[in-house]
Tab-separated table of C-alpha atoms in Angstrom:
chain	number	residue	atom	x	y	z
D	1	MET	CA	-18.604	54.029	222.421
D	2	THR	CA	-17.978	51.416	225.094
D	3	SER	CA	-18.310	52.616	228.675
D	4	THR	CA	-16.413	50.761	231.373
D	5	LEU	CA	-17.522	52.785	234.390
D	6	GLY	CA	-19.931	49.990	235.287
D	7	ASN	CA	-16.869	47.838	235.898
D	8	PRO	CA	-16.455	47.553	239.688
D	9	THR	CA	-12.657	47.591	239.338
D	10	LEU	CA	-11.465	51.177	239.581
D	11	TRP	CA	-7.736	51.810	239.641
D	12	GLN	CA	-6.605	54.505	242.059
D	13	ALA	CA	-4.206	56.672	240.088
D	14	PRO	CA	-1.105	57.221	242.244
D	15	THR	CA	-0.442	60.847	243.187
D	16	LEU	CA	2.824	62.603	243.966
D	17	PRO	CA	3.105	64.412	247.307
D	18	PRO	CA	2.650	68.191	247.013
D	19	TYR	CA	5.713	69.927	245.524
D	20	ALA	CA	7.451	66.605	244.852
D	21	ARG	CA	9.281	66.321	241.555
D	22	LEU	CA	9.961	63.106	239.729
D	23	THR	CA	13.441	61.833	239.072
D	24	SER	CA	12.987	58.576	237.220
D	25	THR	CA	14.490	56.380	234.524
D	26	ILE	CA	12.256	54.317	232.237
D	27	ARG	CA	13.028	51.560	229.742
D	28	LEU	CA	10.369	51.171	227.072
D	29	PRO	CA	9.072	47.924	225.556
D	30	GLY	CA	9.239	47.343	221.808
D	31	SER	CA	7.207	49.266	219.249
D	32	LYS	CA	3.800	47.766	218.538
D	33	SER	CA	3.733	49.268	215.038
D	34	LEU	CA	7.144	47.909	214.088
D	35	THR	CA	6.458	44.531	215.711
D	36	ALA	CA	3.257	44.130	213.669
D	37	ARG	CA	4.971	45.012	210.383
D	38	TRP	CA	7.925	42.711	210.965
D	39	MET	CA	5.621	39.869	212.008
D	40	ILE	CA	3.790	40.114	208.670
D	41	LEU	CA	7.022	40.195	206.662
D	42	ALA	CA	8.599	37.392	208.699
D	43	ALA	CA	5.581	35.179	207.979
D	44	LEU	CA	6.052	35.836	204.250
D	45	ALA	CA	9.821	35.275	204.278
D	46	ARG	CA	11.882	32.270	203.212
D	47	ARG	CA	13.353	31.386	206.602
D	48	THR	CA	12.693	31.641	210.305
D	49	THR	CA	13.158	35.119	211.791
D	50	ARG	CA	13.842	36.104	215.395
D	51	LEU	CA	12.447	39.517	216.381
D	52	VAL	CA	14.447	40.668	219.408
D	53	GLY	CA	12.656	43.194	221.593
D	54	ALA	CA	9.300	42.517	219.906
D	55	LEU	CA	6.370	43.829	221.909
D	56	ASP	CA	4.514	41.058	223.731
D	57	SER	CA	1.032	42.510	224.236
D	58	ALA	CA	-2.612	41.737	223.550
D	59	ASP	CA	-2.399	43.219	220.052
D	60	THR	CA	0.767	41.375	219.026
D	61	ARG	CA	-0.507	38.098	220.507
D	62	THR	CA	-3.635	38.591	218.388
D	63	MET	CA	-1.443	39.123	215.325
D	64	ALA	CA	0.495	35.954	216.188
D	65	HIS	CA	-2.717	33.941	216.427
D	66	ALA	CA	-3.946	35.305	213.089
D	67	LEU	CA	-0.694	34.351	211.360
D	68	GLU	CA	-0.837	30.884	212.921
D	69	GLN	CA	-4.384	30.447	211.638
D	70	LEU	CA	-3.060	31.197	208.163
D	71	GLY	CA	-0.238	28.647	208.504
D	72	ALA	CA	2.790	30.343	210.073
D	73	ARG	CA	4.239	29.327	213.443
D	74	VAL	CA	4.938	31.884	216.167
D	75	TYR	CA	6.894	31.313	219.387
D	76	TRP	CA	7.545	33.733	222.242
D	77	ASN	CA	10.480	33.596	224.631
D	78	LEU	CA	11.886	36.018	227.176
D	79	ASP	CA	13.232	38.642	224.802
D	80	ALA	CA	12.044	37.728	221.324
D	81	CYS	CA	9.287	36.565	219.017
D	82	VAL	CA	10.341	33.772	216.666
D	83	ILE	CA	8.362	33.322	213.445
D	84	LYS	CA	8.516	30.297	211.187
D	85	PRO	CA	7.042	31.463	207.863
D	86	PHE	CA	4.152	30.144	205.818
D	87	PRO	CA	4.926	26.811	204.122
D	88	ARG	CA	5.730	26.678	200.402
D	89	THR	CA	5.134	24.325	197.529
D	90	SER	CA	7.955	22.375	195.909
D	91	THR	CA	8.194	25.209	193.379
D	92	GLY	CA	8.492	27.877	196.090
D	93	LYS	CA	4.974	29.323	196.088
D	94	ILE	CA	3.682	30.506	199.429
D	95	ILE	CA	0.814	28.503	200.902
D	96	ILE	CA	-1.542	30.629	202.988
D	97	ARG	CA	-4.191	28.469	204.604
D	98	GLY	CA	-7.848	29.097	203.851
D	99	GLY	CA	-10.965	27.738	205.505
D	100	VAL	CA	-10.147	29.505	208.775
D	101	ARG	CA	-11.625	32.159	211.045
D	102	ILE	CA	-9.575	35.040	212.437
D	103	HIS	CA	-10.654	37.169	215.366
D	104	ALA	CA	-8.859	40.517	215.334
D	105	GLY	CA	-9.977	41.601	218.802
D	106	GLN	CA	-9.416	45.342	219.135
D	107	ALA	CA	-6.279	45.330	217.001
D	108	GLY	CA	-6.545	47.650	214.006
D	109	THR	CA	-3.235	46.321	212.669
D	110	VAL	CA	-4.660	42.790	212.601
D	111	MET	CA	-8.048	43.621	211.074
D	112	ARG	CA	-6.301	45.563	208.290
D	113	PHE	CA	-2.865	44.010	207.720
D	114	ILE	CA	-4.316	40.493	207.524
D	115	LEU	CA	-6.799	41.289	204.733
D	116	PRO	CA	-4.357	41.184	201.770
D	117	LEU	CA	-2.902	37.927	203.117
D	118	ALA	CA	-6.407	36.482	203.407
D	119	ALA	CA	-6.958	37.468	199.772
D	120	MET	CA	-3.983	35.241	198.855
D	121	ALA	CA	-5.181	32.325	200.992
D	122	ARG	CA	-6.264	29.019	199.487
D	123	GLY	CA	-9.886	29.329	200.426
D	124	PRO	CA	-12.211	31.581	202.414
D	125	VAL	CA	-11.065	33.434	205.528
D	126	GLU	CA	-13.666	34.842	207.910
D	127	ILE	CA	-12.554	37.930	209.807
D	128	ASP	CA	-14.268	39.250	212.920
D	129	CYS	CA	-13.365	41.624	215.730
D	130	ALA	CA	-14.415	42.626	219.244
D	131	ASP	CA	-17.857	44.164	219.628
D	132	ASN	CA	-16.336	47.477	220.722
D	133	ALA	CA	-14.125	47.549	217.614
D	134	ARG	CA	-16.888	47.112	215.033
D	135	HIS	CA	-17.072	50.869	214.503
D	136	ARG	CA	-13.448	50.996	213.318
D	137	PRO	CA	-13.208	51.888	209.629
D	138	ILE	CA	-12.301	49.176	207.128
D	139	ASP	CA	-14.288	50.095	204.026
D	140	GLY	CA	-11.504	51.918	202.147
D	141	LEU	CA	-9.278	48.839	202.266
D	142	VAL	CA	-12.129	46.475	201.381
D	143	THR	CA	-12.987	48.627	198.352
D	144	ALA	CA	-9.339	48.637	197.240
D	145	LEU	CA	-9.087	44.848	197.479
D	146	ARG	CA	-12.322	44.430	195.573
D	147	ASP	CA	-10.901	46.691	192.869
D	148	LEU	CA	-7.943	44.295	192.725
D	149	GLY	CA	-10.335	41.419	192.058
D	150	VAL	CA	-10.868	40.065	195.566
D	151	HIS	CA	-14.311	38.685	196.414
D	152	ILE	CA	-15.383	39.836	199.900
D	153	THR	CA	-18.828	39.151	201.351
D	154	SER	CA	-20.601	39.997	204.578
D	155	THR	CA	-21.924	37.307	206.876
D	156	GLN	CA	-24.618	39.716	208.073
D	157	PRO	CA	-27.495	41.461	206.300
D	158	GLN	CA	-26.498	44.990	205.279
D	159	SER	CA	-27.934	47.919	203.383
D	160	ALA	CA	-27.255	48.055	199.665
D	161	ASN	CA	-25.076	51.159	199.879
D	162	GLY	CA	-23.764	50.779	203.420
D	163	PRO	CA	-20.135	50.009	204.306
D	164	LEU	CA	-19.103	46.416	204.904
D	165	ALA	CA	-19.397	45.428	208.553
D	166	PHE	CA	-17.674	42.763	210.621
D	167	PRO	CA	-17.755	39.811	210.411
D	168	PHE	CA	-17.047	39.242	206.721
D	169	VAL	CA	-15.401	36.643	204.500
D	170	VAL	CA	-12.430	37.177	202.207
D	171	HIS	CA	-12.618	34.543	199.481
D	172	GLY	CA	-8.944	33.833	198.910
D	173	LYS	CA	-7.891	32.390	195.580
D	174	GLY	CA	-4.260	31.551	196.276
D	175	HIS	CA	-2.723	34.597	194.628
D	176	LEU	CA	-3.259	38.252	193.752
D	177	ALA	CA	-2.369	39.710	190.387
D	178	GLY	CA	-1.810	43.184	191.823
D	179	GLY	CA	-1.636	46.132	189.441
D	180	THR	CA	-2.844	49.657	190.175
D	181	VAL	CA	-5.431	50.692	192.721
D	182	ALA	CA	-6.779	53.966	194.117
D	183	VAL	CA	-7.451	54.029	197.859
D	184	ASP	CA	-9.537	56.317	200.014
D	185	ALA	CA	-7.331	56.323	203.116
D	186	GLN	CA	-8.759	59.358	204.895
D	187	ALA	CA	-9.884	57.118	207.758
D	188	SER	CA	-6.631	55.199	208.311
D	189	SER	CA	-3.094	55.087	206.965
D	190	GLN	CA	-3.122	51.361	207.793
D	191	TYR	CA	-4.959	50.769	204.504
D	192	ILE	CA	-1.833	51.890	202.631
D	193	SER	CA	0.548	49.958	204.871
D	194	ALA	CA	-1.516	46.777	204.564
D	195	LEU	CA	-1.317	46.908	200.774
D	196	LEU	CA	2.376	47.825	200.653
D	197	LEU	CA	3.399	45.003	203.007
D	198	ALA	CA	1.773	42.452	200.690
D	199	GLY	CA	2.459	44.249	197.398
D	200	ALA	CA	5.788	42.578	196.628
D	201	LEU	CA	4.076	39.164	196.770
D	202	MET	CA	1.537	40.132	194.097
D	203	GLU	CA	2.302	38.796	190.632
D	204	ASN	CA	2.567	42.218	188.994
D	205	GLY	CA	3.597	44.183	192.039
D	206	LEU	CA	1.384	47.032	193.181
D	207	THR	CA	0.906	50.729	192.571
D	208	VAL	CA	-1.229	52.580	195.124
D	209	HIS	CA	-2.687	56.036	194.511
D	210	LEU	CA	-4.542	58.129	197.077
D	211	LYS	CA	-8.074	59.032	196.027
D	212	HIS	CA	-7.856	62.052	198.306
D	213	HIS	CA	-4.758	63.890	199.400
D	214	LEU	CA	-5.612	63.536	203.078
D	215	LEU	CA	-3.655	60.785	204.794
D	216	PRO	CA	-3.574	60.571	208.599
D	217	SER	CA	-0.402	59.447	210.327
D	218	THR	CA	1.980	59.667	207.380
D	219	PRO	CA	4.887	58.554	209.630
D	220	HIS	CA	3.323	55.091	209.846
D	221	VAL	CA	3.332	54.766	206.038
D	222	ASN	CA	6.957	55.944	206.003
D	223	MET	CA	7.665	53.262	208.599
D	224	SER	CA	6.213	50.599	206.287
D	225	VAL	CA	8.355	51.867	203.414
D	226	GLU	CA	11.415	51.738	205.654
D	227	VAL	CA	10.911	48.156	206.870
D	228	LEU	CA	10.329	47.012	203.284
D	229	ALA	CA	13.583	48.695	202.278
D	230	GLU	CA	15.371	46.776	205.052
D	231	CYS	CA	14.100	43.600	203.340
D	232	GLY	CA	15.530	44.743	200.017
D	233	ILE	CA	12.118	45.758	198.668
D	234	SER	CA	12.264	49.196	197.119
D	235	VAL	CA	9.125	51.319	197.268
D	236	VAL	CA	9.016	54.186	194.795
D	237	VAL	CA	7.239	57.037	196.567
D	238	GLY	CA	5.578	59.571	194.277
D	239	ASP	CA	3.153	62.428	194.714
D	240	HIS	CA	0.485	60.686	196.814
D	241	SER	CA	1.447	57.307	195.358
D	242	TRP	CA	3.594	54.265	196.092
D	243	HIS	CA	4.902	51.550	193.765
D	244	VAL	CA	6.225	48.152	194.869
D	245	GLU	CA	7.927	45.839	192.379
D	246	PRO	CA	7.169	42.108	192.709
D	247	VAL	CA	9.811	39.935	194.355
D	248	PRO	CA	10.787	37.132	191.913
D	249	HIS	CA	9.468	33.776	193.131
D	250	ALA	CA	8.257	35.547	196.321
D	251	ASP	CA	11.845	35.121	197.467
D	252	LEU	CA	11.689	37.444	200.467
D	253	ILE	CA	14.841	37.150	202.584
D	254	LEU	CA	14.945	38.719	206.036
D	255	PRO	CA	17.898	38.760	208.422
D	256	GLN	CA	17.690	35.819	210.789
D	257	THR	CA	17.663	38.240	213.732
D	258	LEU	CA	16.091	41.704	213.834
D	259	THR	CA	15.934	44.157	216.733
D	260	ILE	CA	12.732	46.120	217.270
D	261	GLU	CA	12.934	49.769	218.339
D	262	PRO	CA	11.249	50.811	221.605
D	263	ASP	CA	7.718	52.193	221.343
D	264	LEU	CA	8.050	55.981	221.412
D	265	SER	CA	4.303	56.580	221.612
D	266	ASN	CA	4.356	54.681	224.897
D	267	ALA	CA	7.011	57.096	226.142
D	268	GLY	CA	4.374	59.837	226.141
D	269	PRO	CA	2.821	59.362	229.585
D	270	PHE	CA	6.269	59.238	231.210
D	271	LEU	CA	7.601	62.307	229.394
D	272	VAL	CA	4.385	64.169	230.234
D	273	ALA	CA	4.862	63.075	233.861
D	274	ALA	CA	8.128	65.029	233.871
D	275	MET	CA	6.202	68.056	232.603
D	276	VAL	CA	3.406	67.788	235.176
D	277	SER	CA	5.793	67.241	238.103
D	278	GLY	CA	8.433	69.730	237.001
D	279	GLY	CA	10.935	66.917	237.366
D	280	ASP	CA	13.214	64.772	235.246
D	281	VAL	CA	12.310	61.563	233.448
D	282	THR	CA	14.928	59.717	231.411
D	283	ILE	CA	14.072	57.228	228.682
D	284	ASP	CA	17.187	55.076	228.618
D	285	ASN	CA	16.557	53.343	225.271
D	286	TRP	CA	15.547	56.276	223.059
D	287	PRO	CA	16.714	55.828	219.427
D	288	THR	CA	18.884	58.461	217.780
D	289	GLN	CA	16.505	58.527	214.819
D	290	SER	CA	13.152	56.977	214.023
D	291	ASN	CA	10.099	57.251	211.781
D	292	GLN	CA	7.773	56.650	214.725
D	293	PRO	CA	5.159	59.343	215.425
D	294	GLY	CA	6.400	59.465	219.024
D	295	MET	CA	9.439	61.453	217.879
D	296	ALA	CA	7.036	64.408	217.699
D	297	TYR	CA	6.955	64.498	221.510
D	298	LEU	CA	10.305	66.302	221.395
D	299	ASP	CA	8.892	69.315	219.563
D	300	LEU	CA	5.481	69.296	221.265
D	301	LEU	CA	6.903	69.177	224.782
D	302	HIS	CA	9.531	71.785	223.934
D	303	GLN	CA	6.722	74.127	222.847
D	304	ALA	CA	5.042	73.500	226.205
D	305	GLY	CA	8.227	74.400	228.107
D	306	ALA	CA	10.279	71.219	228.334
D	307	THR	CA	14.026	71.184	228.191
D	308	PHE	CA	15.923	68.097	227.094
D	309	THR	CA	18.987	68.071	229.268
D	310	GLU	CA	20.555	64.911	227.898
D	311	ARG	CA	20.212	63.437	224.458
D	312	THR	CA	23.038	61.008	223.877
D	313	ALA	CA	22.906	57.694	222.077
D	314	GLY	CA	20.254	55.643	223.819
D	315	LYS	CA	19.139	58.261	226.361
D	316	LEU	CA	16.658	61.127	226.447
D	317	THR	CA	15.941	63.177	229.576
D	318	CYS	CA	12.927	65.476	229.717
D	319	ARG	CA	12.825	68.220	232.378
D	320	GLY	CA	9.479	69.838	233.083
D	321	PRO	CA	8.973	73.598	233.481
D	322	ALA	CA	7.590	75.552	236.420
D	323	THR	CA	4.560	76.467	234.304
D	324	ILE	CA	3.265	74.504	231.311
D	325	ALA	CA	2.510	76.618	228.254
D	326	PRO	CA	-0.658	75.956	226.228
D	327	LEU	CA	-0.215	74.387	222.816
D	328	SER	CA	-1.473	75.086	219.329
D	329	ALA	CA	-0.573	72.071	217.237
D	330	ASP	CA	-1.647	70.267	214.073
D	331	MET	CA	-1.795	66.641	215.229
D	332	HIS	CA	-2.913	65.064	211.944
D	333	ASP	CA	0.222	62.966	211.477
D	334	VAL	CA	0.575	62.039	215.153
D	335	GLY	CA	-3.002	61.441	216.297
D	336	GLU	CA	-2.074	58.598	218.647
D	337	LEU	CA	-0.242	61.127	220.827
D	338	VAL	CA	-3.367	63.227	221.399
D	339	PRO	CA	-4.679	61.637	224.652
D	340	SER	CA	-1.354	62.193	226.436
D	341	ILE	CA	-0.998	65.694	225.003
D	342	ALA	CA	-4.597	66.511	225.989
D	343	ALA	CA	-3.780	65.548	229.585
D	344	LEU	CA	-0.737	67.824	229.396
D	345	CYS	CA	-2.928	70.660	228.111
D	346	ALA	CA	-5.237	70.241	231.129
D	347	TYR	CA	-2.246	71.238	233.301
D	348	ALA	CA	-1.325	74.192	231.065
D	349	ASP	CA	-2.161	77.788	231.942
D	350	GLY	CA	-4.457	78.793	229.087
D	351	GLN	CA	-6.291	77.555	226.039
D	352	SER	CA	-4.803	74.852	223.798
D	353	HIS	CA	-5.864	73.918	220.267
D	354	LEU	CA	-5.174	70.437	218.876
D	355	THR	CA	-6.280	70.396	215.255
D	356	ASN	CA	-6.785	68.189	212.201
D	357	ILE	CA	-7.731	65.090	214.211
D	358	GLY	CA	-11.223	64.164	213.048
D	359	HIS	CA	-9.971	60.672	212.184
D	360	LEU	CA	-9.576	59.943	215.923
D	361	ARG	CA	-13.318	59.349	216.081
D	362	GLY	CA	-12.604	55.978	214.434
D	363	HIS	CA	-9.932	54.712	216.833
D	364	GLU	CA	-10.505	52.319	219.754
D	365	THR	CA	-13.240	54.742	220.762
D	366	ASP	CA	-14.360	58.173	219.562
D	367	ARG	CA	-11.358	59.787	221.188
D	368	LEU	CA	-12.516	63.367	220.680
D	369	HIS	CA	-15.694	62.670	222.643
D	370	ALA	CA	-13.833	60.557	225.201
D	371	ILE	CA	-11.265	63.288	225.871
D	372	THR	CA	-13.857	66.045	226.330
D	373	GLN	CA	-15.847	63.843	228.725
D	374	THR	CA	-12.732	62.816	230.661
D	375	LEU	CA	-11.515	66.384	231.109
D	376	ALA	CA	-14.998	67.596	232.093
D	377	HIS	CA	-15.104	64.977	234.865
D	378	VAL	CA	-11.999	66.490	236.472
D	379	GLY	CA	-12.916	70.166	236.030
D	380	ILE	CA	-11.371	71.129	232.695
D	381	PRO	CA	-13.656	72.591	229.990
D	382	ALA	CA	-12.964	71.117	226.558
D	383	VAL	CA	-14.834	71.314	223.261
D	384	ALA	CA	-14.590	68.916	220.326
D	385	THR	CA	-15.306	70.404	216.901
D	386	THR	CA	-15.504	68.365	213.722
D	387	ASP	CA	-11.760	67.821	213.692
D	388	ALA	CA	-10.222	69.631	216.664
D	389	LEU	CA	-10.035	69.882	220.442
D	390	ILE	CA	-10.083	73.169	222.337
D	391	ILE	CA	-8.930	72.683	225.928
D	392	GLN	CA	-9.107	75.387	228.599
D	393	GLY	CA	-6.220	74.321	230.793
D	394	ASN	CA	-6.061	75.295	234.453
D	395	PRO	CA	-4.081	73.159	236.911
D	396	ARG	CA	-5.835	74.844	239.854
D	397	ALA	CA	-9.253	73.720	238.582
D	398	LEU	CA	-8.447	70.008	238.457
D	399	HIS	CA	-10.260	67.852	240.992
D	400	ALA	CA	-10.959	64.213	241.852
D	401	GLY	CA	-13.263	62.033	239.784
D	402	ASP	CA	-13.944	58.579	238.417
D	403	LEU	CA	-12.881	58.298	234.789
D	404	ASP	CA	-13.939	55.937	232.021
D	405	SER	CA	-11.159	54.361	229.976
D	406	TYR	CA	-13.674	53.417	227.255
D	407	ALA	CA	-11.656	50.172	226.960
D	408	ASP	CA	-9.055	52.346	225.164
D	409	HIS	CA	-5.426	51.943	226.190
D	410	ARG	CA	-4.537	55.559	225.491
D	411	MET	CA	-7.520	56.937	227.398
D	412	ALA	CA	-6.443	54.776	230.344
D	413	THR	CA	-2.948	56.293	230.350
D	414	CYS	CA	-4.495	59.757	229.942
D	415	GLY	CA	-6.307	59.161	233.236
D	416	ALA	CA	-3.037	58.146	234.919
D	417	ILE	CA	-1.442	61.453	233.890
D	418	LEU	CA	-4.383	63.467	235.203
D	419	GLY	CA	-4.077	61.727	238.566
D	420	LEU	CA	-0.376	62.470	238.989
D	421	ARG	CA	-1.015	65.766	240.812
D	422	VAL	CA	-4.679	65.321	241.738
D	423	PRO	CA	-5.633	62.962	244.585
D	424	GLY	CA	-8.794	60.930	244.183
D	425	ILE	CA	-8.766	60.205	240.455
D	426	ARG	CA	-9.782	56.633	239.676
D	427	VAL	CA	-9.806	54.973	236.253
D	428	ALA	CA	-12.032	52.114	235.122
D	429	ASN	CA	-10.516	49.156	233.291
D	430	MET	CA	-6.830	50.008	233.391
D	431	GLU	CA	-6.426	46.486	231.987
D	432	ALA	CA	-6.967	48.140	228.599
D	433	THR	CA	-3.294	49.148	228.704
D	434	ALA	CA	-2.397	45.484	228.068
D	435	LYS	CA	-3.362	46.104	224.452
D	436	THR	CA	-0.010	47.760	223.749
D	437	PHE	CA	1.813	48.147	227.088
D	438	PRO	CA	1.196	45.305	229.578
D	439	GLN	CA	3.774	46.665	232.022
D	440	PHE	CA	2.315	50.176	232.132
D	441	VAL	CA	0.518	50.038	235.495
D	442	SER	CA	3.420	48.480	237.380
D	443	MET	CA	5.965	50.846	235.785
D	444	TRP	CA	3.793	53.897	236.485
D	445	GLU	CA	3.147	52.939	240.100
D	446	THR	CA	6.847	52.256	240.671
D	447	MET	CA	7.813	55.598	239.113
D	448	VAL	CA	5.406	57.569	241.317
D	449	MET	CA	6.203	55.603	244.479
D	450	ASN	CA	9.956	56.100	244.054
D	451	GLY	CA	9.507	59.756	243.103
């Protein structure tokens, strides 16, 4: 785990005056998950695509750079990301550039989604990541690609039976035959999404089977299936399997303009702020339906006492209760919501159980450990088991403290929530929020200041 408490820059979390209740309206930036998927497909398409509302953040800029290294062109303007796809031969075959090095930073979407494209590059592609991301799991996807005939080698000495570690080289050979592959995706659903997004470009299409029936964050796989369907690529979903037919001549046609949904996971801190303050927070660009995991906030917050006083097209208003109820929730499919929900549980009266989340140990940091340490620093007992969190909420026990963000964007926003009612909470490296939500600090400070 990466500690950032040594960083001299500590952000003072803004605190509401006693008994003040928020009344605020928030407009969310675009979804990181959808932006990443559409960027990959736009790079593989026949013509230039404009992604309106695409998230402009550290992660999506890293994805843009990776695609440019492989031969696409990416431009950003005020409200859109414009992608000119990979070049093609005179016979229409996609040319993905080899002989390049890609640095994925902290972006799990980049380190995973780029691998199948690198396997179709015309030459070797070296892939590396940030030092504090080297623990993030990749082996299940590497094994699957090797089973599909891809040669992948480490640039570092490693044990004979140990997992592949960054940096490594994908030896692209210009194409992938595809076929059938079994994937151990217990560590990350992004393995499945990475393969599906590239599957239609494989000569024989692709059939993916799960080696184990445990798949974290199923909504993200459903999201990948949905965006492929919007491109006219049908994915046949079976019992723990997916089949993608090849697109003839790799003739992938996207609309010239696509609009990206807002990021519902990033709504979490603001909706939880309504809960903690007993006030009202309106998200004024909430979709009527979505496959994003953030839709689960509606049920989770309702269980904790929220009422949703307005849910019309494009608007969602959350009203917080006088007392927050503890939660007992299986978070396996919505693990990215856990840091915000854990902060909510700290303000609850009683013991909360968040279960089936062992895979969070392989996110930007070991989030189970990070959450228990964070809550302990502000007076809330919490225990991490193998795959669960038990949080003894008590709003009267919360006190000031300096918190580590662990260079993790969601741990940083967790600290902001904890400071909403507790003066004297400071968070190290709030800049981590730029990974997926560059405007977070300014929007949060404005919300609290305006009350």
